[in-house]
Short mmCIF file of C-alpha atoms in Angstrom, two decimals:
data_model
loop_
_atom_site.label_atom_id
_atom_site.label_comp_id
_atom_site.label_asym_id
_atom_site.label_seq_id
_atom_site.Cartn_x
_atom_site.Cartn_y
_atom_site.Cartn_z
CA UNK A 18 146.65 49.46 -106.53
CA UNK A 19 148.35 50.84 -102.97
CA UNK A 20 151.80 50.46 -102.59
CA UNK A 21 153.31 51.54 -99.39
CA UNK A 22 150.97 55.03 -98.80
CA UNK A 23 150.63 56.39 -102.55
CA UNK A 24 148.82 55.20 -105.15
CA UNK A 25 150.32 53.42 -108.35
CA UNK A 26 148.57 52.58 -111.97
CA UNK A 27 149.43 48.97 -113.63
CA UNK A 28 151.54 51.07 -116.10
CA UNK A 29 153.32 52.59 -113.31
CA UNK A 30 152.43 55.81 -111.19
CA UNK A 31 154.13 57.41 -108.58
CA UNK A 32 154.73 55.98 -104.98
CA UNK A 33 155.96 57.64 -101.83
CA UNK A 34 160.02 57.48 -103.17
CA UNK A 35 159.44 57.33 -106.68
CA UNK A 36 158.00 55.54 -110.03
CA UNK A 37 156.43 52.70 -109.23
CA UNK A 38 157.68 49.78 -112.12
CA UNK A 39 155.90 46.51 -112.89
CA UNK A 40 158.18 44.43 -110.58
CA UNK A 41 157.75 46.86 -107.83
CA UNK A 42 154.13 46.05 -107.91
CA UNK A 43 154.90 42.64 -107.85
CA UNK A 44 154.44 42.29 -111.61
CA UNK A 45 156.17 40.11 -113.91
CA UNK A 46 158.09 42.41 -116.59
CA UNK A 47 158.03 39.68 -119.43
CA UNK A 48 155.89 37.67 -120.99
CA UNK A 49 155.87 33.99 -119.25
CA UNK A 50 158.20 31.44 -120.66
CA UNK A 51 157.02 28.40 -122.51
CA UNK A 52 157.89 25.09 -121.01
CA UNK A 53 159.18 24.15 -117.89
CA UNK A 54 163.08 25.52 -118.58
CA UNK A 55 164.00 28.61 -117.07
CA UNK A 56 165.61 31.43 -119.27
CA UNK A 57 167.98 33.48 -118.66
CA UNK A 58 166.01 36.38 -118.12
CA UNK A 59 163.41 35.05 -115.65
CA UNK A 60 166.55 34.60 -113.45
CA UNK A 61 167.35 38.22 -114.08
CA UNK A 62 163.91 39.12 -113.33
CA UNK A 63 163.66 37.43 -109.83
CA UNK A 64 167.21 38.71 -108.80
CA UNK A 65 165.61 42.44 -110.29
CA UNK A 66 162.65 41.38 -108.07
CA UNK A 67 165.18 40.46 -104.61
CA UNK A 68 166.86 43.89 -104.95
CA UNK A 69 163.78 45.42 -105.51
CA UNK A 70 162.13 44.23 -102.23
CA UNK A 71 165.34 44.60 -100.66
CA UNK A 72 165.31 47.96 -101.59
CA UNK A 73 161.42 48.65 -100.34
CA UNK A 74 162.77 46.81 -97.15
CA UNK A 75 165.78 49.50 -96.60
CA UNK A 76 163.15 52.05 -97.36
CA UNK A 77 160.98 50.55 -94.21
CA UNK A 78 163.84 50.81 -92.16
CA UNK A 79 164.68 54.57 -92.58
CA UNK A 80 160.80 55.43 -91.94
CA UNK A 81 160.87 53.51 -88.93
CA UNK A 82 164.57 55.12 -87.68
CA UNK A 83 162.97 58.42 -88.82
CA UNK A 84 159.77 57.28 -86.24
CA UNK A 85 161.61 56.45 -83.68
CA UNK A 86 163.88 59.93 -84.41
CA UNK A 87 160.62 62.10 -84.42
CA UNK A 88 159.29 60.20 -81.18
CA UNK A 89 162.83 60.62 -79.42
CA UNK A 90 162.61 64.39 -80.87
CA UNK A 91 159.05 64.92 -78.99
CA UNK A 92 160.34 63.10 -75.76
CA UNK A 93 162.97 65.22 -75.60
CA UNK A 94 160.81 68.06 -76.01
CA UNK A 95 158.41 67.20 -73.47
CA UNK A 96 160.68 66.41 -70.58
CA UNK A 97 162.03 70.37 -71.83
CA UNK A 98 159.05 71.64 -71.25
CA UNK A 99 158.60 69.66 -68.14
CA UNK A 100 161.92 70.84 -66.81
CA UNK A 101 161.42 74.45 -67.86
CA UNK A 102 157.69 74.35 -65.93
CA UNK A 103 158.98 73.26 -62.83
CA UNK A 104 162.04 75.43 -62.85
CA UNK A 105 159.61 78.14 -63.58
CA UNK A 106 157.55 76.97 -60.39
CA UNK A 107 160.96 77.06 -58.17
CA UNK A 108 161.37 80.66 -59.48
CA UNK A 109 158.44 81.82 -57.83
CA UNK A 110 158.67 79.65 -54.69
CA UNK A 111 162.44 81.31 -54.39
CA UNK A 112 161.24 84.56 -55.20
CA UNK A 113 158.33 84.70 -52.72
CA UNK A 114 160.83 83.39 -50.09
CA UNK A 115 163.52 86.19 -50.93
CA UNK A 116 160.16 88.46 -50.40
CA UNK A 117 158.69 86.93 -47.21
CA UNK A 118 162.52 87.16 -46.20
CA UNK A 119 163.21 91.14 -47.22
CA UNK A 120 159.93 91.63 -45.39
CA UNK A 121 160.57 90.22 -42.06
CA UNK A 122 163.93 92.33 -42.57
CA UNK A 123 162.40 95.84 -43.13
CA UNK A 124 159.97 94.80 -40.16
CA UNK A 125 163.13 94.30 -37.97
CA UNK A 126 164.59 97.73 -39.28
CA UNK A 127 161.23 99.12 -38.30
CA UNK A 128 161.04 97.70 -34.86
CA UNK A 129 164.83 99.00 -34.26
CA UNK A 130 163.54 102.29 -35.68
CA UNK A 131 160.54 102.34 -33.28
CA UNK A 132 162.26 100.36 -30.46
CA UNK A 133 165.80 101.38 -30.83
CA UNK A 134 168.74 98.91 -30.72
CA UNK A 135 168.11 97.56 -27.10
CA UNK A 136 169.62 97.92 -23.96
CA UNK A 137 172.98 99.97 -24.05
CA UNK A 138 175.40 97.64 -23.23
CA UNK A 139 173.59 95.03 -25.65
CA UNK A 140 176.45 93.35 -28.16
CA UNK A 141 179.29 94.25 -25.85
CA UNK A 142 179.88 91.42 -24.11
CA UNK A 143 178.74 92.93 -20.79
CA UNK A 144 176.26 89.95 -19.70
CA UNK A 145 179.18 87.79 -20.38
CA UNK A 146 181.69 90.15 -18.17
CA UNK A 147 178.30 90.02 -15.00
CA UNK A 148 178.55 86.18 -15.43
CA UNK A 149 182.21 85.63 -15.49
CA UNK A 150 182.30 88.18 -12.68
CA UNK A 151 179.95 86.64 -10.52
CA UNK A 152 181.41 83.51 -10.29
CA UNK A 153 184.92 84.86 -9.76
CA UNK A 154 186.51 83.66 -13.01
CA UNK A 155 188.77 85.49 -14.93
CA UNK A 156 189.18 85.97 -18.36
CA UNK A 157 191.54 85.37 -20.47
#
């Protein structure tokens, strides 16, 4: 006989959780009672019987909080690794920008090497001084 994953014997075997007994099985314990009266102890054995599925139905419970634990767990992981991927992606879209940008600076070092700095009076204000002088305004 199966009972919940393992395997259990009529005499009683192991199960996933422990020793599988008679009334775990689903078993009567005790020989059947003569007559229609109940005894005493065929009440014990269906209230031995209620705690005992009870029990199997707490049992249920944890392995399916456990499931849904272990599939949170590997949701969590995979939005990690999804996070840690396209981080990883932005790294090297940054970093090839911070090269393309270091580049186009060394080539502007290179052309002010080759070039030099422009006219003389570049960054001086002097265009500004022409204009203002031109058109007779003064400054302040």
């Amino acid at each position: 006989m199966a009972a919940q994953g393992g395997t259990a014997s009529r005499t009683g075997g192991s199960t996933r959780g422990g020793t599988a007994s008679r009334s775990h099985l689903g078993m009567r314990s005790e020989a059947p009672q003569k007559g229609g009266v109940k005894g005493e102890n065929e009440n014990v054995s269906d209230e031995s019987v209620g705690e005992e599925r009870e029990f199997e139905l707490s049992n249920a419970m944890a392995d399916l909080e456990t499931a849904d634990e272990r599939a949170e767990r590997r949701e969590r992981e995979a939005n990690e690794a999804r996070e840690s991927e396209r981080r990883a992606a932005e790294e090297e879209i940054l970093g090839d920008a911070r090269f393309d940008e270091e580049e186009r600076r060394d080539r502007n070092l290179d052309t002010v090497k080759t070039h030099g700095p422009g006219p003389k009076d570049a960054g001086k204000g002097t265009a500004l001084k022409k204009h203002l002088d031109e058109h007779g305004i003064e400054r302040r």
